[in-house]
Short mmCIF file of C-alpha atoms in Angstrom, two decimals:
data_model
loop_
_atom_site.label_atom_id
_atom_site.label_comp_id
_atom_site.label_asym_id
_atom_site.label_seq_id
_atom_site.Cartn_x
_atom_site.Cartn_y
_atom_site.Cartn_z
CA MET A 10 -25.42 -14.68 8.50
CA SER A 11 -23.79 -14.62 5.92
CA SER A 12 -19.73 -15.23 6.46
CA HIS A 13 -16.66 -13.07 5.31
CA THR A 14 -13.05 -14.16 6.06
CA VAL A 15 -10.64 -10.74 6.70
CA LEU A 16 -7.14 -10.30 6.77
CA ILE A 17 -6.42 -8.40 9.54
CA SER A 18 -2.67 -7.32 10.57
CA ILE A 19 -0.76 -7.52 13.71
CA GLY A 20 1.64 -5.62 14.31
CA SER A 21 3.52 -4.81 18.82
CA ASN A 22 6.20 -2.18 19.91
CA ILE A 23 5.72 -2.14 23.46
CA GLU A 24 5.59 -4.58 25.19
CA ARG A 25 5.38 -6.83 22.44
CA GLU A 26 5.14 -10.93 23.09
CA ARG A 27 2.35 -9.85 25.78
CA TYR A 28 0.51 -7.65 23.15
CA THR A 29 0.67 -10.61 19.97
CA LYS A 30 -0.23 -12.60 21.55
CA GLN A 31 -3.24 -10.85 23.78
CA SER A 32 -3.71 -10.00 19.93
CA LEU A 33 -4.92 -13.91 18.76
CA VAL A 34 -6.72 -14.29 22.30
CA ALA A 35 -8.93 -11.38 21.24
CA LEU A 36 -9.10 -12.45 17.62
CA LYS A 37 -10.54 -15.47 18.92
CA GLN A 38 -12.79 -14.62 21.30
CA HIS A 39 -14.66 -11.53 18.08
CA PHE A 40 -13.78 -13.53 15.38
CA SER A 41 -14.07 -16.77 14.04
CA ASP A 42 -11.07 -19.84 12.37
CA VAL A 43 -9.19 -17.61 12.77
CA THR A 44 -5.54 -18.56 11.08
CA VAL A 45 -2.50 -16.70 11.71
CA SER A 46 0.66 -16.69 9.69
CA SER A 47 4.59 -16.72 11.49
CA VAL A 48 6.00 -13.59 13.75
CA TYR A 49 7.55 -11.14 11.98
CA GLU A 50 10.01 -8.76 13.77
CA SER A 51 10.91 -5.02 11.64
CA GLU A 52 12.77 -2.21 12.05
CA ALA A 53 9.61 0.95 12.68
CA VAL A 54 8.60 2.54 9.78
CA GLY A 55 7.98 6.16 9.62
CA PHE A 56 10.00 6.33 12.64
CA ASN A 57 12.68 5.82 14.92
CA GLY A 58 10.79 3.11 18.02
CA SER A 59 11.80 -0.16 19.37
CA PRO A 60 11.50 -2.77 16.51
CA PHE A 61 8.05 -4.11 15.82
CA TYR A 62 6.11 -7.63 16.18
CA ASN A 63 4.46 -8.30 12.96
CA ALA A 64 2.00 -11.19 12.04
CA VAL A 65 -1.88 -11.97 9.58
CA ALA A 66 -4.40 -13.05 11.23
CA ARG A 67 -7.65 -14.55 7.87
CA ALA A 68 -10.75 -14.50 9.75
CA THR A 69 -14.39 -15.73 9.00
CA THR A 70 -17.03 -12.63 10.45
CA SER A 71 -20.86 -12.16 10.10
CA LYS A 72 -19.56 -8.48 10.74
CA ASN A 73 -19.87 -5.82 8.34
CA ILE A 74 -16.64 -3.75 7.63
CA GLY A 75 -18.33 -1.00 9.82
CA GLN A 76 -18.91 -3.39 12.87
CA VAL A 77 -15.02 -5.49 12.63
CA CYS A 78 -13.03 -1.45 12.64
CA ALA A 79 -15.02 -1.09 15.55
CA THR A 80 -13.84 -4.40 17.19
CA LEU A 81 -10.05 -4.16 16.08
CA LYS A 82 -10.50 -0.53 17.76
CA GLY A 83 -12.13 -2.31 20.36
CA ILE A 84 -9.23 -4.61 20.88
CA GLU A 85 -6.30 -1.79 20.27
CA LYS A 86 -8.58 -0.11 23.69
CA ASP A 87 -8.51 -2.81 25.82
CA ASN A 88 -5.18 -3.74 24.73
CA GLY A 89 -3.95 -0.11 26.85
CA ARG A 90 -3.49 1.43 22.43
CA VAL A 91 -3.42 5.21 23.17
CA HIS A 92 -4.75 7.14 19.26
CA THR A 93 -2.56 10.03 19.65
CA ASP A 94 -2.40 12.15 16.76
CA LYS A 95 0.85 11.04 14.94
CA LYS A 96 -0.17 8.22 12.81
CA PHE A 97 3.85 6.58 12.96
CA CYS A 98 4.38 6.29 16.11
CA ALA A 99 4.92 3.25 19.26
CA ARG A 100 1.53 1.25 20.06
CA THR A 101 0.95 -1.75 22.45
CA LEU A 102 -1.49 -3.19 19.40
CA ASP A 103 -1.91 -1.89 16.06
CA LEU A 104 -4.99 -4.16 14.02
CA ASP A 105 -5.50 -2.76 10.71
CA LEU A 106 -8.40 -4.52 8.14
CA LEU A 107 -6.48 -5.66 5.28
CA THR A 108 -8.97 -7.48 3.18
CA TYR A 109 -13.26 -8.27 3.63
CA ASP A 110 -13.61 -10.41 1.13
CA SER A 111 -12.60 -8.87 -2.56
CA ARG A 112 -14.12 -6.50 -1.30
CA VAL A 113 -12.82 -2.59 -2.42
CA THR A 114 -14.58 -0.30 -1.18
CA THR A 115 -13.42 3.42 0.48
CA THR A 116 -15.98 3.46 2.91
CA PRO A 117 -16.05 2.97 6.04
CA VAL A 118 -12.10 2.74 5.11
CA VAL A 119 -9.84 2.00 2.35
CA LEU A 120 -10.05 -1.75 0.85
CA PRO A 121 -8.02 -3.59 0.44
CA ARG A 122 -5.19 -0.92 2.47
CA GLU A 123 -2.53 -0.10 0.94
CA GLU A 124 -0.18 -0.59 2.49
CA ILE A 125 -0.62 -4.03 1.52
CA CYS A 126 1.59 -3.26 -1.59
CA TYR A 127 4.35 -1.61 0.49
CA ASN A 128 5.01 -2.71 3.51
CA ALA A 129 6.72 -6.09 3.73
CA PHE A 130 5.12 -6.09 7.61
CA VAL A 131 2.34 -7.27 5.81
CA LEU A 132 3.11 -8.49 2.63
CA TRP A 133 5.22 -11.13 3.64
CA PRO A 134 3.31 -12.72 6.51
CA LEU A 135 0.33 -12.41 3.60
CA ALA A 136 2.22 -13.57 1.03
CA GLU A 137 2.68 -17.09 4.07
CA LEU A 138 -0.09 -17.18 4.81
CA VAL A 139 -2.68 -16.65 2.26
CA PRO A 140 -0.26 -17.08 -0.63
CA ASN A 141 -2.93 -18.17 -3.47
CA ASP A 142 -5.18 -15.60 -3.15
CA VAL A 143 -6.14 -12.70 -4.92
CA HIS A 144 -5.03 -8.85 -4.51
CA PRO A 145 -8.21 -7.38 -5.08
CA GLU A 146 -6.99 -4.11 -7.75
CA THR A 147 -3.57 -5.86 -8.99
CA GLN A 148 -5.23 -9.36 -9.34
CA GLU A 149 -1.89 -10.11 -8.36
CA THR A 150 -2.06 -13.37 -5.66
CA TYR A 151 0.07 -12.68 -2.85
CA ALA A 152 2.88 -15.14 -3.82
CA GLN A 153 3.38 -13.58 -6.59
CA MET A 154 3.74 -9.29 -5.15
CA TRP A 155 5.92 -11.01 -2.37
CA GLN A 156 8.01 -12.97 -5.57
CA LYS A 157 8.27 -9.29 -6.69
CA PHE A 158 8.72 -7.23 -3.20
CA ASP A 159 12.29 -4.89 -3.62
CA LYS A 160 13.00 -7.16 -0.30
CA GLN A 161 16.45 -4.96 0.41
CA LYS A 162 13.52 -1.74 0.95
CA GLN A 163 12.96 -2.82 4.27
CA GLN A 164 14.40 -5.31 6.70
CA LEU A 165 12.38 -7.83 8.65
CA TRP A 166 12.82 -11.36 9.62
CA PRO A 167 10.66 -14.20 11.21
CA ILE A 168 11.36 -15.37 14.29
CA ASP A 169 10.61 -18.36 17.46
CA PHE A 170 7.36 -17.55 18.48
CA THR A 171 5.17 -19.73 21.30
CA TRP A 172 1.50 -18.30 20.51
CA SER A 173 0.12 -20.02 24.62
#
């Protein structure tokens, strides 16, 4: 079986410390070699809501893209996430597949995930965790992308966070 590298965004704004910690426990149960960025606090984007905790995890897996997405949705559900019709809303846990190796695809999900390019709460943790990895479409490193990002657009800040 071949091994694939995945990058996963983590977000929570309901009991955010609890669910952010739970995300790492669950990711380690389903994936190998899990590493994680610092945790950042950010204002809710797209709706009025409580601030989020955000991070990015890097892991390896033999699962295909569809299996990874199904695993992430299962972890969300196991942690009280209720999927509604509203795209922007409060959530216990939000796990999104950002990249799968250097794959560019639209099926079963769009990869690389488009929000990498426009959400500070995804790009800053990526630039910290894997600064020299290259975005499959822009061909820039995440560090280069973060350096050029308009940091006035979205407010976020690193926080002291103990994972265990």
